[in-house]
Coordinates of C-alpha atoms and ligand atoms in Angstrom, one line a residue:
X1 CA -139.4 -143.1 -4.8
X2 CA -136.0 -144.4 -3.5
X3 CA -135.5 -142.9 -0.7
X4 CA -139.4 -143.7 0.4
X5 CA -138.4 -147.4 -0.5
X6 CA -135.1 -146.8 2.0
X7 CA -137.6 -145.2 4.7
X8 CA -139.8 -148.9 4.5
X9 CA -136.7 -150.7 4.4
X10 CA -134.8 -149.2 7.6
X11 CA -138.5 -149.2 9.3
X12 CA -138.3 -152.7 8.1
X13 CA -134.8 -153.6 9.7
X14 CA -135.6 -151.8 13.0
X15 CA -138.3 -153.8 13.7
X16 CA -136.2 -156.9 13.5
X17 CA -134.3 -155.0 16.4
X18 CA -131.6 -153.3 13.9
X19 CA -130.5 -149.6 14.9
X20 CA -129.1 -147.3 12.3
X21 CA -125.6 -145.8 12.5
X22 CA -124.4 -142.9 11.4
X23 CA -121.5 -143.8 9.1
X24 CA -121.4 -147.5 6.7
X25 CA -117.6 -148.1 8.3
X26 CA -119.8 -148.2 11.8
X27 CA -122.3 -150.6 10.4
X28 CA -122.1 -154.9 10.0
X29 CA -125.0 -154.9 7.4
X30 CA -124.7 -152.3 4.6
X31 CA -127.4 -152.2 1.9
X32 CA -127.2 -150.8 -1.4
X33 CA -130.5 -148.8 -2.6
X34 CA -129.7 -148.5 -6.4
X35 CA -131.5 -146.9 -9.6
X36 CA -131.2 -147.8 -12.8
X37 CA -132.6 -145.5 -15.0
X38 CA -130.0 -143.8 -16.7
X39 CA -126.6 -144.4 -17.5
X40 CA -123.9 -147.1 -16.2
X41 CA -125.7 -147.3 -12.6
X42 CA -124.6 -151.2 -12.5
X43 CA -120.7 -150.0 -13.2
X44 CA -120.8 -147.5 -10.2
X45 CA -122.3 -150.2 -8.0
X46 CA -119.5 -152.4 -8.5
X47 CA -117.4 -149.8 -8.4
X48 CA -118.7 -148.6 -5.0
X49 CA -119.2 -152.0 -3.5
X50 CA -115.6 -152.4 -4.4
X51 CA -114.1 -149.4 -3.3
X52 CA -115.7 -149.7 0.2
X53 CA -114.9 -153.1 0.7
X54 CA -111.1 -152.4 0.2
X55 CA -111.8 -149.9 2.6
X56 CA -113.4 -150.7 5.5
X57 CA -115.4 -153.7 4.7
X58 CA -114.3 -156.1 6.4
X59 CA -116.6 -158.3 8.5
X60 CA -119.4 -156.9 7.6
X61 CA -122.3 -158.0 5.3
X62 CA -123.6 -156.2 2.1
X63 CA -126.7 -156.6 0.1
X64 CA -127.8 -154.5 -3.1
X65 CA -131.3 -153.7 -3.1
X66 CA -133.5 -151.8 -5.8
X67 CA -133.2 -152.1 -9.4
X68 CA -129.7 -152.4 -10.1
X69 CA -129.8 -155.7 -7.6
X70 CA -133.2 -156.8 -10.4
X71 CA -131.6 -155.9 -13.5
X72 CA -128.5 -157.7 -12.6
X73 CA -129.4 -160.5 -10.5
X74 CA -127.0 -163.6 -9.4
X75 CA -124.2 -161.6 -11.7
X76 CA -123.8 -159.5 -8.7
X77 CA -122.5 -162.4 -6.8
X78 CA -120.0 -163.0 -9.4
X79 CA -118.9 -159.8 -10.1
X80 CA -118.8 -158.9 -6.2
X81 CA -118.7 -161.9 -4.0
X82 CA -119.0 -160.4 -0.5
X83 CA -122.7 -159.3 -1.7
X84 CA -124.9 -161.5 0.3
X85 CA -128.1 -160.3 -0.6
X86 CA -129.9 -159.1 -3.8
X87 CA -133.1 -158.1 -3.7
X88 CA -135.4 -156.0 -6.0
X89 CA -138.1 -153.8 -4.6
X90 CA -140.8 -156.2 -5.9
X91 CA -139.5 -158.6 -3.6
X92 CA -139.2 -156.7 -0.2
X93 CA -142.2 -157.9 1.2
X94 CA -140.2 -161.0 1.9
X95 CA -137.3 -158.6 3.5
X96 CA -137.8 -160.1 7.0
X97 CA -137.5 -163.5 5.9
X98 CA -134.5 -162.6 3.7
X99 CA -132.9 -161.1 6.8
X100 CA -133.6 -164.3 9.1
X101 CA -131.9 -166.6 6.1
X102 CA -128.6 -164.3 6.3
X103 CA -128.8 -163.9 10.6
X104 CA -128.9 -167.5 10.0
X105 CA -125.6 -167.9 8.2
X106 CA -126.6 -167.8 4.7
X107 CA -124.5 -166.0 2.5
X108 CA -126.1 -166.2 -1.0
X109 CA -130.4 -165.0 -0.4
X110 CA -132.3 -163.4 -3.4
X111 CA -135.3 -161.7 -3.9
X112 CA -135.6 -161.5 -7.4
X113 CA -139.2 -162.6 -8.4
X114 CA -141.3 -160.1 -10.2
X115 CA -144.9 -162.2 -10.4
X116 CA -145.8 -161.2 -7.6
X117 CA -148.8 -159.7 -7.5
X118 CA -148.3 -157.4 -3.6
X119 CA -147.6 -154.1 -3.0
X120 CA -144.6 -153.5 -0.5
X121 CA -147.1 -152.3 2.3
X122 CA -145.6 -151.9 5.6
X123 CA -146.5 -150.8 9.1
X124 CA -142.7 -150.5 9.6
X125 CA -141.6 -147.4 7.7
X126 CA -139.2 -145.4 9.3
X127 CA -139.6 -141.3 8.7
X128 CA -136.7 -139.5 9.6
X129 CA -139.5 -136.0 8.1
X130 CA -142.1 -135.4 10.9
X131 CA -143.8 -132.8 8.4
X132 CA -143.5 -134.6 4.9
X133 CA -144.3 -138.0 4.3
X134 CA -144.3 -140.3 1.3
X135 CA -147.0 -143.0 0.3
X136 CA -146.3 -145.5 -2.6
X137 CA -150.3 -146.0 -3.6
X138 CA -149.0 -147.6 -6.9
X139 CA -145.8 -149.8 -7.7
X140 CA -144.6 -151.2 -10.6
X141 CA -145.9 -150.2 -14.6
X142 CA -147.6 -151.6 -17.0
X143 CA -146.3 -149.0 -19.5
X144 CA -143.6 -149.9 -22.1
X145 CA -142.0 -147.0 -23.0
X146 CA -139.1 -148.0 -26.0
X147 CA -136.2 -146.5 -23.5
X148 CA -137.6 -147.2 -20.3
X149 CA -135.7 -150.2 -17.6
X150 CA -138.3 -149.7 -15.0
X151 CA -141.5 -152.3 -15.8
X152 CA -138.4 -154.9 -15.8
X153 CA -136.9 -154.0 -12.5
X154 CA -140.5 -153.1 -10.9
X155 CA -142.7 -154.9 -12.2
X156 CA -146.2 -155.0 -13.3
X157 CA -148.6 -152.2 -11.8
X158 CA -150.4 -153.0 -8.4
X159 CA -152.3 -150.4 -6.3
X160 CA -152.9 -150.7 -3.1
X161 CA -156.6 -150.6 -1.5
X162 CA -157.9 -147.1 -0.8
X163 CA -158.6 -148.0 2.5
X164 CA -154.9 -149.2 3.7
X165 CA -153.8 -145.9 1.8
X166 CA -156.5 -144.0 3.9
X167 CA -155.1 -145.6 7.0
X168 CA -151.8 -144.6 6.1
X169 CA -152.8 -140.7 5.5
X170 CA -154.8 -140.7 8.7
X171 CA -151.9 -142.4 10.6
X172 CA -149.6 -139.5 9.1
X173 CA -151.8 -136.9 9.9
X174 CA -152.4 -137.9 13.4
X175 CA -149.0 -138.5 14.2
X176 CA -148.4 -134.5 12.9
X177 CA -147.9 -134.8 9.3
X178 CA -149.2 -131.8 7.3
X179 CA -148.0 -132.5 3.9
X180 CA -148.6 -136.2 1.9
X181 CA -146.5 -136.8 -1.6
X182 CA -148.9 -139.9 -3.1
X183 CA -146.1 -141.8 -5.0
X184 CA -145.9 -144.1 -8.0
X185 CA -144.2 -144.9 -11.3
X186 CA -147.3 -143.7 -13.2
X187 CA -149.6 -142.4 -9.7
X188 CA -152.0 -141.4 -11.8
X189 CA -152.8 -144.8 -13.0
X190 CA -154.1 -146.1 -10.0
X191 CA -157.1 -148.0 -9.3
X192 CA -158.4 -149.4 -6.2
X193 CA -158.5 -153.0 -6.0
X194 CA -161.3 -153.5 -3.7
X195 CA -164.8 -153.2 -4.3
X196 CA -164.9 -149.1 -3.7
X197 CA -163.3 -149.1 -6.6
X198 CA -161.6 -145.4 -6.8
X199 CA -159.8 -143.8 -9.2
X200 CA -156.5 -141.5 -8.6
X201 CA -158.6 -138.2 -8.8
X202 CA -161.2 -139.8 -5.7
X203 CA -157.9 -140.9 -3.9
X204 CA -156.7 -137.4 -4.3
X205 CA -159.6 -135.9 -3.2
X206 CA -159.9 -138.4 -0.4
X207 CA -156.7 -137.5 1.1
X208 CA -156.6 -133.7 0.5
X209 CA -160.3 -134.0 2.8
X210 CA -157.9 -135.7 6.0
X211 CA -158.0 -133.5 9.0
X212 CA -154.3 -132.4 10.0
X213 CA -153.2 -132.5 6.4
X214 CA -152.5 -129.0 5.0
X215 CA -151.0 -130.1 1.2
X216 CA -151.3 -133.1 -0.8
X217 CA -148.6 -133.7 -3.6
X218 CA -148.2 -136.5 -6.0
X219 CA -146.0 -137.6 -8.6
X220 CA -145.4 -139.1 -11.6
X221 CA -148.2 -139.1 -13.6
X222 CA -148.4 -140.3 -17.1
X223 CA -150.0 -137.5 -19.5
X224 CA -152.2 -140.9 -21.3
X225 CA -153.5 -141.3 -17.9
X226 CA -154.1 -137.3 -17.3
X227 CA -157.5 -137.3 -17.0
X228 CA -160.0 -133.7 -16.3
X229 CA -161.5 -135.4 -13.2
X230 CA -157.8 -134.7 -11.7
X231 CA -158.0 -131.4 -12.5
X232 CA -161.6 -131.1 -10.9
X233 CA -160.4 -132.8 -8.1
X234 CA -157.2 -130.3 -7.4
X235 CA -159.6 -127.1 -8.2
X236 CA -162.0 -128.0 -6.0
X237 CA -159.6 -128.9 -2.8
X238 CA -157.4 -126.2 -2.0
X239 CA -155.1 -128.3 0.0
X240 CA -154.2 -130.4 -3.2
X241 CA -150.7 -128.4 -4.2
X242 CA -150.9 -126.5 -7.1
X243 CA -148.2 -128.0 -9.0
X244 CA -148.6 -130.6 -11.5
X245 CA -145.5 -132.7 -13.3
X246 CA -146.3 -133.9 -16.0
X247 CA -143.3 -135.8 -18.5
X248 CA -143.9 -134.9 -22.1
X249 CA -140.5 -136.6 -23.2
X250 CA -140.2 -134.9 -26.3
X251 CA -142.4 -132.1 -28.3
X252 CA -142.6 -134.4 -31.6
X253 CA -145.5 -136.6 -32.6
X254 CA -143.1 -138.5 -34.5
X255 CA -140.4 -139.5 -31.8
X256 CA -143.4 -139.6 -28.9
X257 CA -144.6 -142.9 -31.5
X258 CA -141.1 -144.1 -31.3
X259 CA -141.1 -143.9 -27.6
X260 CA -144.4 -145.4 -27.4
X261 CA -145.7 -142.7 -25.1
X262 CA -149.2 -143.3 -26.4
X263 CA -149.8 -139.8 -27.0
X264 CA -149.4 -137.2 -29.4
X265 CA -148.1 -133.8 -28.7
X266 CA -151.8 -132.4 -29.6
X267 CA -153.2 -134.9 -26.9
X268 CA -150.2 -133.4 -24.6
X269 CA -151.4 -130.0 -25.1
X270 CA -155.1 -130.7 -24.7
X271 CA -154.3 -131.5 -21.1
X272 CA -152.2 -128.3 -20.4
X273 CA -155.2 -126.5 -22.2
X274 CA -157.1 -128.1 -19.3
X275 CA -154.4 -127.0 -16.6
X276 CA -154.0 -123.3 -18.0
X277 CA -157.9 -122.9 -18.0
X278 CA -158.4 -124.1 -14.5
X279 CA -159.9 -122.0 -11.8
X280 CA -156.9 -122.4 -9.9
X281 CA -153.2 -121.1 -11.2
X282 CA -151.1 -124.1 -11.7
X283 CA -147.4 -124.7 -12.0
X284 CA -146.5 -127.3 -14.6
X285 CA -143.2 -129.2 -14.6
X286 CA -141.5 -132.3 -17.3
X287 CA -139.1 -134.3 -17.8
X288 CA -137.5 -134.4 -21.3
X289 CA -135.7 -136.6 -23.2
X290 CA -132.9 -135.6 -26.0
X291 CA -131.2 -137.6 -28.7
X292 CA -133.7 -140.3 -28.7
X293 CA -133.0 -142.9 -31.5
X294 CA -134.0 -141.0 -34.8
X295 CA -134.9 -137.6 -33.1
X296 CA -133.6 -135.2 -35.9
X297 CA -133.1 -131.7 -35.7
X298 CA -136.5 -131.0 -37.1
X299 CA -138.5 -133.1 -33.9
X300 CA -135.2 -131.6 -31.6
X301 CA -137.0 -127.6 -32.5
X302 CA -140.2 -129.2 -31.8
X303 CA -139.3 -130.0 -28.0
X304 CA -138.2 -126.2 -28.4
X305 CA -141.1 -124.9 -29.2
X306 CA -143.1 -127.1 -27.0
X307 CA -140.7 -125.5 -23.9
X308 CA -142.1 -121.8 -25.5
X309 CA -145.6 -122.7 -25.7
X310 CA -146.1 -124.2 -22.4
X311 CA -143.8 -122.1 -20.6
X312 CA -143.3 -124.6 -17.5
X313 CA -141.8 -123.8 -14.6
X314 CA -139.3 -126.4 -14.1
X315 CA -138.0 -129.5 -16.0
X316 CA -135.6 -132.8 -15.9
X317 CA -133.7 -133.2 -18.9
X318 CA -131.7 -136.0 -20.0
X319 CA -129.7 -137.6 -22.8
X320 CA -131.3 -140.3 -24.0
X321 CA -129.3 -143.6 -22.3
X322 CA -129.4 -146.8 -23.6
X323 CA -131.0 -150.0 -21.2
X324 CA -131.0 -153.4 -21.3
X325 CA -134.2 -155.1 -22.0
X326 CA -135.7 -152.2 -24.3
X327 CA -136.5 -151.9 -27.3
X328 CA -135.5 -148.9 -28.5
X329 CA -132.1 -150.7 -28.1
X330 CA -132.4 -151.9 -31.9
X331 CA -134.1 -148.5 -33.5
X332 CA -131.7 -147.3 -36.2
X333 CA -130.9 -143.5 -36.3
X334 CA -128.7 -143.3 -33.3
X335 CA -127.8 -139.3 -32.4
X336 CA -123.8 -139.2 -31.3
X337 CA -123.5 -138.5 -27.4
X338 CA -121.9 -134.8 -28.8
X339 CA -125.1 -133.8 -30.4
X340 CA -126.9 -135.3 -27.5
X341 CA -124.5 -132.9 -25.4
X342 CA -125.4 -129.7 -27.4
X343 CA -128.8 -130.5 -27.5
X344 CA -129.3 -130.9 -23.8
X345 CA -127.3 -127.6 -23.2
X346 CA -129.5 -125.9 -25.9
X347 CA -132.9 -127.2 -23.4
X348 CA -131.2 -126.0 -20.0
X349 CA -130.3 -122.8 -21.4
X350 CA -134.0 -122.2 -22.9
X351 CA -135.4 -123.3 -20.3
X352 CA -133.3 -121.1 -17.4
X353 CA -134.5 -118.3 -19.4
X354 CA -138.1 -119.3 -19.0
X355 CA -137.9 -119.9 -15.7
X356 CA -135.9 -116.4 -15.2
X357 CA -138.9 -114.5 -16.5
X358 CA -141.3 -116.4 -15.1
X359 CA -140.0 -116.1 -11.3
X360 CA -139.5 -112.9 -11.7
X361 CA -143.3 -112.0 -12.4
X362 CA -143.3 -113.4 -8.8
X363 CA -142.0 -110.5 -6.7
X364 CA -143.6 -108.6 -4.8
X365 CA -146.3 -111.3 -4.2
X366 CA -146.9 -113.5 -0.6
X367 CA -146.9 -116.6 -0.5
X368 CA -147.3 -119.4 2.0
X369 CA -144.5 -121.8 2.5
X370 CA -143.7 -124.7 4.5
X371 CA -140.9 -124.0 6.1
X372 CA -138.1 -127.0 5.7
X373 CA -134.9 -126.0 7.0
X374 CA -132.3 -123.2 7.8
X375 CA -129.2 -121.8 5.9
X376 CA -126.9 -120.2 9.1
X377 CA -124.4 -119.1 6.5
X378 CA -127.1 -116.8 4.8
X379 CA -129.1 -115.9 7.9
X380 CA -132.2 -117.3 5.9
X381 CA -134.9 -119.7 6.7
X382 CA -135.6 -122.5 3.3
X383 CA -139.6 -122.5 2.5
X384 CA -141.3 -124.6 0.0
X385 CA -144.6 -123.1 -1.5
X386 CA -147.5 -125.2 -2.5
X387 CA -146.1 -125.0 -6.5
X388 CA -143.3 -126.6 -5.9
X389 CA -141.0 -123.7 -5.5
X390 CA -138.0 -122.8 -2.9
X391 CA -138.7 -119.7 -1.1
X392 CA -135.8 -118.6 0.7
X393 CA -136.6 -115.6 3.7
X394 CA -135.2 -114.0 6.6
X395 CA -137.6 -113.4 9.8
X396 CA -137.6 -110.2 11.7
X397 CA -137.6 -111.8 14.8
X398 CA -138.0 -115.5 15.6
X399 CA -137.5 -115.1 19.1
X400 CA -135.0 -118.3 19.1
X401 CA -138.1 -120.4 17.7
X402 CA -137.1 -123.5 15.5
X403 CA -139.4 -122.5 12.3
X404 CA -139.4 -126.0 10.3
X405 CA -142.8 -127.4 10.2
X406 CA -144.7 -124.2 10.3
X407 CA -146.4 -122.5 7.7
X408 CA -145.9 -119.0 7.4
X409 CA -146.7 -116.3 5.1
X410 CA -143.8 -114.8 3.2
X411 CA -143.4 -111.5 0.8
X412 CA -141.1 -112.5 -2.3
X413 CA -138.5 -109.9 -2.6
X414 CA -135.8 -111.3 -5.1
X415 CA -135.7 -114.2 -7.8
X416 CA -133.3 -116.7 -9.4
X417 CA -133.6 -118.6 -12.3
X418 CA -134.4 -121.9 -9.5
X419 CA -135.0 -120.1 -6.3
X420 CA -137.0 -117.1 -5.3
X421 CA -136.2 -115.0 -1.8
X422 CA -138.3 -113.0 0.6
X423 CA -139.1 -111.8 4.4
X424 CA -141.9 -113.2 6.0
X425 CA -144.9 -111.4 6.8
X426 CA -146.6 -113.8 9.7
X427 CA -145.3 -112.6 13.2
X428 CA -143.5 -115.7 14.3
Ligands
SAH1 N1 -143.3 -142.9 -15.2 C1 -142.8 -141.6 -15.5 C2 -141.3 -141.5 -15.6 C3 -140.5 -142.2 -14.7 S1 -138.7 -142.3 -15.1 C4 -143.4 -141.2 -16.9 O1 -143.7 -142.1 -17.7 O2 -143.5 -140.1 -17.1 C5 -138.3 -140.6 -14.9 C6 -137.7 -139.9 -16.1 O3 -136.5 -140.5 -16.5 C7 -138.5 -140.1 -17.4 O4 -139.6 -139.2 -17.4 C8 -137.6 -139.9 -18.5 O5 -137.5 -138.5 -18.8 C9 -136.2 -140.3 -17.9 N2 -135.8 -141.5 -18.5 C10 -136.3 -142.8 -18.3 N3 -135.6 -143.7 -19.0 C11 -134.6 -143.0 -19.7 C12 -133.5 -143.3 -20.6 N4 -133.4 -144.6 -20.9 N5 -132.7 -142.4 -21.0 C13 -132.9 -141.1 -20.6 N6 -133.9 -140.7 -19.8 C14 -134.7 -141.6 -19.3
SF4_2 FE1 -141.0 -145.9 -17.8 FE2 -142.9 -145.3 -19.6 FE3 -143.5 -146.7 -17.4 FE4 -142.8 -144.1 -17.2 S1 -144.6 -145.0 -18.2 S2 -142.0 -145.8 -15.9 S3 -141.3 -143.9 -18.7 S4 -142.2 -147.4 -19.1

């Protein structure tokens, strides 16, 4: 979601007539994009700000954007003076004006409201990806998850209209786009505003349905907000990907309460039931939590056994990091960062196990990929399949052909606990 909000900012800046550079010593306006989410991301902006300015800043402008520049506000003009601009991304509608104020000379501009009630919608994003392209369809969230920073640095949820995002898809597509990620804090909590009045499984379908576009992902969606009609949607359209990630957080009904997920681990698993009995095969991904305020070792073997039962193909995990504004600041039962440590290794190695096995039931199998890139070193091409998954291969003969953007059709050969390898089948 960052670097799609750095995509609509550069488009942003170069339609005010900006070009981009290749290094920040070459630049005279250098913009922070920051995250918050975990851990002392404010510390390493000043640290970075600082380092850089020593460095080579001089003469040149700097702003901090994202939710770093939200969560911290005017501070950041204490703490680092040169800043000239702070701006959260609830606010970047106004980026042109904010630019104009500092072309004019000023050297203290904020964008720090979060009423408002727009998405940041703009004909001006810059793709660098001619085959993969991002569209925000919902900002913000009107979740409050105990440990969660982001409704205070994004905001409330707005969608946008299903027709703008149609416009957008259709623009993509036409422009040669083949694959659409539809992005948002909780993407599967968005509504149409306007009268149509879709939900996120009609979007989905919507797009999947555009001529030109060969695979629709999305991403993040909120198990609460899970709903069948998304599953119906993705059996039924073929070009929707067949990957799904879906953040449980933790495997206990106790500390999912805590976290005010607004679920329970039997309403999590009713939704996998759904995934697992689909038509279609789908690959299931999380995101996990460990060391949550008054997770004990008890709700820690849950998670465990949640990993076993689902078996998903790939997961985030993360110690549990405190943030200001949130409420699971003053829970009791704090776990020490060393058990946080040992639990998180305990996940990772589970987990790599899992994922082991379960590439390995892989070989010998074709599938398609989407081919993004080439390792020289290895003499491979890097593919993508529809699940989510890096195929690496080698091609007979590509006859000198660039590869990227194509789809071809590749056997798997070899597998990693993250990676599985192959030679294409498709005559290039
Ligand atoms: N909206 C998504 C998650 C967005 S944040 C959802 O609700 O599922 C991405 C991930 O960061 C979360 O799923 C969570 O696992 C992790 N995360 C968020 N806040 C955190 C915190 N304070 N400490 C540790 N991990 C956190
Ligand atoms: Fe954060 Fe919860 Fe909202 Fe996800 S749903 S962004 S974890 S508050």
């Amino acid at each position: 979601m960052n670097v799609h909000d750095s995509e609509k900012v550069v488009g942003t800046l170069m339609a005010r007539g900006y070009t981009q550079v290749e290094t920040p010593e070459d630049a005279q306006l250098v913009l922070y994009n920051t995250c918050s989410i975990r851990d002392k991301a404010e510390q390493k902006v000043f640290n970075r700000l600082r380092q850089f300015q020593r460095r080579a800043g001089k003469g040149k402008i700097f702003g901090v954007l994202g939710c770093v520049a939200q969560q911290e506000g005017e501070e950041i003009f204490r703490r680092a003076p040169h800043v000239s601009l702070v701006a959260g991304s609830a606010s970047y509608t106004k980026l042109g004006e904010m630019l104009a104020e500092i072309e004019s000379g000023n050297r203290r501009v904020t964008g720090l409201s979060l009423s408002t009630d727009e998405t940041f919608d703009t004909p001006f994003t810059h793709r660098d990806n001619p085959h993969r392209a991002s569209i925000t369809i919902i900002e913000g969230c009107d979740k409050q998850c105990a440990y969660c920073v982001v409704p205070f640095t994004r905001g409330p949820e707005r969608s946008r209209t299903s027709a703008s995002v149609m416009d957008e898809a259709r623009g993509l597509a036409e422009r040669g786009s083949t694959e659409i990620q539809l992005l948002g804090q909780n993407v599967n909590s968005y509504r149409d505003p306007s009268p149509a009045g879709w939900d996120f499984a009609a979007l989905l379908a919507r797009v999947a349905e555009v001529p030109g576009i060969r695979r629709v992902r999305y991403t993040t969606s909120h198990p609460r907000d899970f709903t069948r009609s998304i599953v119906d949607a993705m059996d039924s359209n073929p070009a929707i990907c067949d990957h799904v990630h879906l953040p449980v957080q933790s495997g206990s009904t106790k500390v999912l309460a805590g976290m005010d997920r607004l679920y329970t681990r039997d309403d999590y698993m009713r939704r996998i039931e759904w995934l697992k009995t689909a038509r279609r095969n789908y690959s299931i991904t999380t995101d996990i939590i460990v060391g949550f305020p008054g997770e004990t070792e008890e709700d820690f073997e849950q998670t465990l056994g949640l990993l076993d039962e689902v078996q998903y193909d790939s997961l985030f995990s993360f110690k549990y990091s405190p943030r200001p504004n949130t409420a699971a600041l003053a829970m009791g039962g704090r776990v020490a960062d060393e058990e946080k440590q040992r639990r998180l290794v305990i996940v990772q190695e589970k987990q790599r196990a899992i994922q082991i096995r379960r590439n390995a039931m892989l070989i010998g199998g074709i599938r398609e990929v989407l081919v993004e890139g080439r390792n020289p070193a290895l003499g491979q091409w890097i593919g993508r399949t529809s699940d989510n998954r890096t195929l690496n291969f080698t091609v007979a003969d590509s006859n000198g052909h660039d590869l990227v953007g194509q789809y071809l059709q590749v056997r798997v050969t070899r597998s990693g606990p993250n990676s599985l390898v192959g030679e294409s089948v498709s005559v290039v």
